[in-house]
Amino acid sequence: MADFPNLSRRGFLSRSAAVGGLLVVPGLLSACSKTDSGTTTGTGALDKLRKQGFVRVAYANEAPYGYTEGGKLKGEAPTLHQQIFKALGVDTLKPTLAEFDGLIPGLQAGKYDVVSAGMAITPDRCANALFSEPEFISPTAMMVKKGNPKNITDLASAKKAGVVIGVMAGAVEGSYAEGAGIAKDKIKTLQKPQDGADAVTGGRIDAFLLTGISLRWLAKTNSGTEVTEAFVPELKGKPQYSPGGAVFKKGNEALRDAFNTQLKKITADKARYVRLLQPYGFGATEIPPTTLKTADLCKA
């Protein structure tokens, strides 16, 4: 298969901040404390959802992918999924909060119909559930001091300039930096996103390497910084897209396929995609390339 990283949620980080793009979902608070019985499987799944008027979605409360604030469901995945299911004749998202590592087991148990949490598409997860086509990719970027005094734009320019790069402990960006030939003594490991921002503003590192989505989110509260244009790093000559998507129970192929049809209409319309997801830090650089297919990502 294409050499895509098998990211855990650690690779995408856990965030708790929230901004704009309000999505109101009726019955949110009661829905979080009660799970409907029954499940939707086979070709009749979409018909059942249309008849009942809602789709049960699970989220992990991780901004900017799927989270709540003030009793309202927000984020990349719920925003896209509301648009898609409305186009399919299902007007309401009925959310259930779950721990991230419990999302797929809950789906398998029929507690909800769709995981709406920006989950990374990996072979291990594909063995236990159905993924949509990618909803987004997570190109890499760098946070630097305001004005970008070292004039770095990507890992090649960072290597040439001999700068010190900060990466998150346990995240994939360290392997990207090493793969680009940056010396290990020029790579500093940090524990939290805010540690990276503080190290940039304090001059302890020249750049903090992370997904553009995460860095744009972080820059909102760190005024002495800016974020470079996003780029797709490579490992052994293979682009590292870090894609995520919606997740369905196995047996719900028809529902997943109907979802994909509507998803494609959004990802093919750059202006619409950006308009919907810009409040959560997603832009044109996060639109999945048409050549990136879940079937390839799921191959071990």
CSV table of C-alpha atoms in Angstrom, one decimal:
chain,number,residue,atom,x,y,z
A,1,MET,CA,0.0,0.0,0.0
A,2,ALA,CA,1.0,3.6,0.0
A,3,ASP,CA,3.3,4.3,3.0
A,4,PHE,CA,0.9,6.2,5.2
A,5,PRO,CA,1.5,6.5,8.9
A,6,ASN,CA,-0.6,4.5,11.3
A,7,LEU,CA,-1.5,7.4,13.5
A,8,SER,CA,-3.1,7.1,16.9
A,9,ARG,CA,-5.1,10.0,18.2
A,10,ARG,CA,-1.8,11.1,19.8
A,11,GLY,CA,-0.7,11.9,16.3
A,12,PHE,CA,-3.6,14.3,15.9
A,13,LEU,CA,-3.5,15.6,19.5
A,14,SER,CA,-6.2,16.2,22.0
A,15,ARG,CA,-7.5,19.8,22.2
A,16,SER,CA,-10.1,21.5,24.4
A,17,ALA,CA,-10.3,25.0,23.0
A,18,ALA,CA,-13.3,26.1,21.0
A,19,VAL,CA,-14.0,28.8,18.4
A,20,GLY,CA,-16.9,29.8,16.1
A,21,GLY,CA,-18.8,27.7,13.5
A,22,LEU,CA,-21.7,27.0,15.9
A,23,LEU,CA,-23.8,23.9,15.1
A,24,VAL,CA,-26.9,23.5,17.2
A,25,VAL,CA,-28.2,20.0,17.7
A,26,PRO,CA,-31.6,19.5,19.4
A,27,GLY,CA,-31.6,17.3,22.5
A,28,LEU,CA,-27.8,17.2,22.9
A,29,LEU,CA,-27.6,17.1,26.6
A,30,SER,CA,-30.2,14.4,27.1
A,31,ALA,CA,-28.8,12.4,24.2
A,32,CYS,CA,-25.4,12.2,25.9
A,33,SER,CA,-26.9,10.4,28.9
A,34,LYS,CA,-29.0,7.9,27.0
A,35,THR,CA,-28.3,5.4,24.3
A,36,ASP,CA,-31.0,4.2,22.0
A,37,SER,CA,-31.5,0.5,21.5
A,38,GLY,CA,-31.2,-1.2,18.2
A,39,THR,CA,-28.9,-0.6,15.2
A,40,THR,CA,-29.1,0.0,11.5
A,41,THR,CA,-27.5,-2.5,9.2
A,42,GLY,CA,-27.6,-3.6,5.6
A,43,THR,CA,-29.3,-1.8,2.7
A,44,GLY,CA,-32.2,-0.6,4.8
A,45,ALA,CA,-30.1,1.5,7.1
A,46,LEU,CA,-30.6,4.8,5.3
A,47,ASP,CA,-34.3,4.2,5.0
A,48,LYS,CA,-34.5,3.6,8.8
A,49,LEU,CA,-32.6,6.8,9.5
A,50,ARG,CA,-34.9,8.7,7.2
A,51,LYS,CA,-38.0,7.3,8.9
A,52,GLN,CA,-36.8,8.1,12.4
A,53,GLY,CA,-35.5,11.5,11.3
A,54,PHE,CA,-32.1,11.4,13.1
A,55,VAL,CA,-28.7,9.7,12.9
A,56,ARG,CA,-26.9,8.7,16.1
A,57,VAL,CA,-23.3,10.0,16.0
A,58,ALA,CA,-20.5,9.5,18.4
A,59,TYR,CA,-17.9,12.1,19.2
A,60,ALA,CA,-14.9,12.2,21.6
A,61,ASN,CA,-15.0,15.9,22.6
A,62,GLU,CA,-11.8,16.8,20.9
A,63,ALA,CA,-11.6,20.1,19.2
A,64,PRO,CA,-11.5,20.9,16.3
A,65,TYR,CA,-12.7,17.5,15.1
A,66,GLY,CA,-15.9,16.9,17.2
A,67,TYR,CA,-16.7,18.5,20.5
A,68,THR,CA,-19.3,20.3,22.5
A,69,GLU,CA,-19.4,23.8,24.0
A,70,GLY,CA,-22.4,25.2,25.9
A,71,GLY,CA,-24.5,22.2,25.0
A,72,LYS,CA,-23.9,22.6,21.3
A,73,LEU,CA,-22.1,20.1,19.0
A,74,LYS,CA,-19.3,21.7,16.9
A,75,GLY,CA,-16.3,20.8,14.9
A,76,GLU,CA,-15.1,19.5,11.5
A,77,ALA,CA,-16.8,16.2,11.5
A,78,PRO,CA,-20.3,17.2,12.9
A,79,THR,CA,-20.3,20.2,10.5
A,80,LEU,CA,-19.6,18.0,7.4
A,81,HIS,CA,-21.9,15.2,8.6
A,82,GLN,CA,-24.8,17.5,9.2
A,83,GLN,CA,-24.6,18.7,5.6
A,84,ILE,CA,-24.2,15.1,4.3
A,85,PHE,CA,-27.1,13.6,6.2
A,86,LYS,CA,-29.4,16.5,5.5
A,87,ALA,CA,-28.7,15.9,1.8
A,88,LEU,CA,-29.6,12.2,2.4
A,89,GLY,CA,-32.9,13.1,4.0
A,90,VAL,CA,-31.9,12.9,7.7
A,91,ASP,CA,-32.1,16.3,9.4
A,92,THR,CA,-30.8,15.8,12.9
A,93,LEU,CA,-27.6,14.5,14.5
A,94,LYS,CA,-28.2,12.9,17.8
A,95,PRO,CA,-24.8,12.8,19.6
A,96,THR,CA,-23.3,10.4,22.1
A,97,LEU,CA,-20.1,11.2,24.0
A,98,ALA,CA,-17.5,8.4,24.2
A,99,GLU,CA,-13.9,7.9,25.0
A,100,PHE,CA,-11.8,7.9,21.9
A,101,ASP,CA,-10.7,4.3,22.3
A,102,GLY,CA,-14.3,3.3,22.9
A,103,LEU,CA,-15.7,4.7,19.6
A,104,ILE,CA,-15.3,1.7,17.4
A,105,PRO,CA,-16.3,-0.8,20.1
A,106,GLY,CA,-19.5,1.2,20.7
A,107,LEU,CA,-20.1,1.3,17.0
A,108,GLN,CA,-19.8,-2.5,16.8
A,109,ALA,CA,-22.2,-2.8,19.7
A,110,GLY,CA,-24.8,-0.7,17.9
A,111,LYS,CA,-24.8,2.2,20.3
A,112,TYR,CA,-24.7,4.7,17.4
A,113,ASP,CA,-24.7,4.7,13.6
A,114,VAL,CA,-21.6,6.8,12.8
A,115,VAL,CA,-18.4,7.9,14.5
A,116,SER,CA,-18.2,11.7,13.9
A,117,ALA,CA,-14.7,12.4,15.4
A,118,GLY,CA,-12.2,13.0,12.6
A,119,MET,CA,-10.7,9.5,13.1
A,120,ALA,CA,-7.5,8.6,11.3
A,121,ILE,CA,-7.9,5.9,8.7
A,122,THR,CA,-5.5,3.1,9.5
A,123,PRO,CA,-5.4,-0.6,8.5
A,124,ASP,CA,-6.0,-1.8,12.1
A,125,ARG,CA,-9.1,0.3,12.4
A,126,CYS,CA,-10.3,-0.8,8.9
A,127,ALA,CA,-10.2,-4.4,10.1
A,128,ASN,CA,-12.9,-3.6,12.6
A,129,ALA,CA,-15.1,-0.9,10.9
A,130,LEU,CA,-15.9,0.8,7.6
A,131,PHE,CA,-14.4,4.2,6.8
A,132,SER,CA,-15.7,6.8,4.4
A,133,GLU,CA,-13.4,8.3,1.9
A,134,PRO,CA,-11.1,10.8,3.5
A,135,GLU,CA,-12.9,14.0,4.8
A,136,PHE,CA,-9.6,15.8,5.3
A,137,ILE,CA,-5.8,15.4,5.2
A,138,SER,CA,-3.5,16.9,7.8
A,139,PRO,CA,-0.6,18.6,6.0
A,140,THR,CA,2.3,19.6,8.2
A,141,ALA,CA,3.3,23.2,9.0
A,142,MET,CA,5.7,25.1,11.3
A,143,MET,CA,5.0,27.6,13.9
A,144,VAL,CA,7.7,30.3,14.0
A,145,LYS,CA,8.2,33.7,15.5
A,146,LYS,CA,6.3,36.6,14.0
A,147,GLY,CA,8.0,37.6,10.8
A,148,ASN,CA,9.6,34.2,10.3
A,149,PRO,CA,13.1,35.6,10.9
A,150,LYS,CA,14.9,32.4,9.7
A,151,ASN,CA,12.8,32.4,6.5
A,152,ILE,CA,11.9,28.7,6.7
A,153,THR,CA,9.1,27.2,4.7
A,154,ASP,CA,9.5,23.4,4.9
A,155,LEU,CA,11.8,20.8,6.2
A,156,ALA,CA,14.3,21.2,3.4
A,157,SER,CA,14.7,24.9,4.1
A,158,ALA,CA,14.9,24.1,7.9
A,159,LYS,CA,17.7,21.6,7.3
A,160,LYS,CA,19.6,24.1,5.1
A,161,ALA,CA,19.3,26.9,7.7
A,162,GLY,CA,20.4,24.6,10.5
A,163,VAL,CA,17.6,25.6,12.7
A,164,VAL,CA,16.3,23.8,15.9
A,165,ILE,CA,13.0,22.1,15.4
A,166,GLY,CA,10.5,21.2,18.1
A,167,VAL,CA,8.2,18.1,17.9
A,168,MET,CA,5.6,16.6,20.1
A,169,ALA,CA,6.5,13.5,22.2
A,170,GLY,CA,4.9,10.4,20.6
A,171,ALA,CA,3.7,12.2,17.5
A,172,VAL,CA,4.7,11.5,14.0
A,173,GLU,CA,6.5,14.7,13.2
A,174,GLY,CA,9.8,13.6,14.8
A,175,SER,CA,10.0,10.9,12.1
A,176,TYR,CA,9.3,13.5,9.4
A,177,ALA,CA,12.2,15.7,10.7
A,178,GLU,CA,14.6,12.8,10.8
A,179,GLY,CA,13.5,11.5,7.4
A,180,ALA,CA,14.3,15.0,6.0
A,181,GLY,CA,17.8,14.6,7.2
A,182,ILE,CA,17.7,17.0,10.1
A,183,ALA,CA,20.3,16.1,12.7
A,184,LYS,CA,19.0,14.6,16.0
A,185,ASP,CA,20.7,17.2,18.1
A,186,LYS,CA,18.6,19.8,16.2
A,187,ILE,CA,15.3,18.1,17.1
A,188,LYS,CA,13.8,18.9,20.5
A,189,THR,CA,11.0,16.9,22.1
A,190,LEU,CA,8.1,18.7,23.8
A,191,GLN,CA,5.2,17.4,25.8
A,192,LYS,CA,2.3,19.7,24.9
A,193,PRO,CA,1.3,22.0,22.0
A,194,GLN,CA,1.6,25.0,24.3
A,195,ASP,CA,5.1,23.9,25.3
A,196,GLY,CA,6.0,24.2,21.6
A,197,ALA,CA,4.5,27.7,21.2
A,198,ASP,CA,6.3,28.8,24.4
A,199,ALA,CA,9.6,27.4,23.1
A,200,VAL,CA,9.2,29.4,19.9
A,201,THR,CA,8.4,32.7,21.5
A,202,GLY,CA,11.2,32.1,24.1
A,203,GLY,CA,13.8,31.4,21.4
A,204,ARG,CA,14.6,27.8,22.6
A,205,ILE,CA,13.6,26.4,19.2
A,206,ASP,CA,13.3,28.1,15.8
A,207,ALA,CA,10.2,26.2,14.7
A,208,PHE,CA,7.5,23.9,16.1
A,209,LEU,CA,6.5,21.1,13.7
A,210,LEU,CA,2.9,19.9,13.8
A,211,THR,CA,-0.2,19.7,11.6
A,212,GLY,CA,-1.3,23.0,10.1
A,213,ILE,CA,-4.7,22.4,11.6
A,214,SER,CA,-3.3,22.1,15.1
A,215,LEU,CA,-0.9,25.1,14.7
A,216,ARG,CA,-3.5,27.4,13.3
A,217,TRP,CA,-5.7,26.5,16.3
A,218,LEU,CA,-2.7,27.2,18.6
A,219,ALA,CA,-1.7,30.4,17.0
A,220,LYS,CA,-5.1,32.0,18.0
A,221,THR,CA,-3.8,32.3,21.6
A,222,ASN,CA,-0.1,32.9,20.9
A,223,SER,CA,0.2,36.3,19.4
A,224,GLY,CA,4.0,36.3,19.0
A,225,THR,CA,3.9,33.5,16.5
A,226,GLU,CA,2.8,32.8,12.9
A,227,VAL,CA,2.3,29.6,11.0
A,228,THR,CA,3.9,28.7,7.7
A,229,GLU,CA,2.0,27.5,4.7
A,230,ALA,CA,1.2,23.8,5.1
A,231,PHE,CA,3.2,21.2,3.1
A,232,VAL,CA,3.0,17.4,2.7
A,233,PRO,CA,6.2,15.8,4.1
A,234,GLU,CA,7.6,12.5,2.7
A,235,LEU,CA,9.1,9.4,4.3
A,236,LYS,CA,11.1,7.2,2.0
A,237,GLY,CA,9.7,9.1,-1.0
A,238,LYS,CA,6.1,8.6,0.1
A,239,PRO,CA,3.8,11.6,0.9
A,240,GLN,CA,2.4,11.6,4.4
A,241,TYR,CA,-1.2,12.8,4.2
A,242,SER,CA,-2.6,11.8,7.6
A,243,PRO,CA,-6.2,11.4,6.5
A,244,GLY,CA,-9.3,11.1,8.6
A,245,GLY,CA,-12.9,10.1,7.9
A,246,ALA,CA,-16.3,9.0,9.2
A,247,VAL,CA,-16.7,5.5,10.5
A,248,PHE,CA,-19.6,3.0,10.0
A,249,LYS,CA,-20.4,-0.5,11.4
A,250,LYS,CA,-19.4,-3.3,9.1
A,251,GLY,CA,-22.5,-4.4,7.2
A,252,ASN,CA,-23.5,-0.8,6.5
A,253,GLU,CA,-21.7,-0.6,3.2
A,254,ALA,CA,-24.8,0.9,1.4
A,255,LEU,CA,-25.1,3.7,4.1
A,256,ARG,CA,-21.3,4.3,3.8
A,257,ASP,CA,-21.6,4.5,0.0
A,258,ALA,CA,-24.5,7.0,0.1
A,259,PHE,CA,-22.5,9.1,2.6
A,260,ASN,CA,-19.5,9.0,0.2
A,261,THR,CA,-21.5,10.2,-2.7
A,262,GLN,CA,-22.5,13.4,-0.8
A,263,LEU,CA,-19.0,13.8,0.7
A,264,LYS,CA,-17.5,13.9,-2.7
A,265,LYS,CA,-19.8,16.8,-3.7
A,266,ILE,CA,-18.3,18.8,-0.8
A,267,THR,CA,-14.7,17.9,-1.2
A,268,ALA,CA,-15.0,18.7,-5.0
A,269,ASP,CA,-16.2,22.2,-4.2
A,270,LYS,CA,-13.3,24.0,-2.7
A,271,ALA,CA,-15.2,27.2,-1.8
A,272,ARG,CA,-17.9,25.3,0.0
A,273,TYR,CA,-15.4,23.1,1.9
A,274,VAL,CA,-13.4,26.1,3.1
A,275,ARG,CA,-16.6,28.0,4.0
A,276,LEU,CA,-17.9,25.2,6.1
A,277,LEU,CA,-14.6,24.2,7.9
A,278,GLN,CA,-12.5,27.4,8.1
A,279,PRO,CA,-13.9,28.2,11.6
A,280,TYR,CA,-12.1,25.0,12.8
A,281,GLY,CA,-8.8,25.7,11.1
A,282,PHE,CA,-9.3,23.7,7.9
A,283,GLY,CA,-8.6,25.3,4.6
A,284,ALA,CA,-7.9,24.4,1.0
A,285,THR,CA,-4.7,22.6,2.0
A,286,GLU,CA,-6.8,20.1,4.0
A,287,ILE,CA,-9.0,19.0,1.0
A,288,PRO,CA,-8.1,15.3,0.2
A,289,PRO,CA,-6.6,14.7,-3.2
A,290,THR,CA,-8.9,12.8,-5.5
A,291,THR,CA,-6.2,10.1,-5.8
A,292,LEU,CA,-6.2,9.3,-2.1
A,293,LYS,CA,-8.5,6.4,-1.5
A,294,THR,CA,-9.6,4.6,1.7
A,295,ALA,CA,-9.2,1.2,0.0
A,296,ASP,CA,-5.5,1.9,-0.3
A,297,LEU,CA,-5.2,3.3,3.2
A,298,CYS,CA,-6.8,0.2,4.6
A,299,LYS,CA,-4.3,-2.2,3.1
A,300,ALA,CA,-1.8,-3.5,5.6
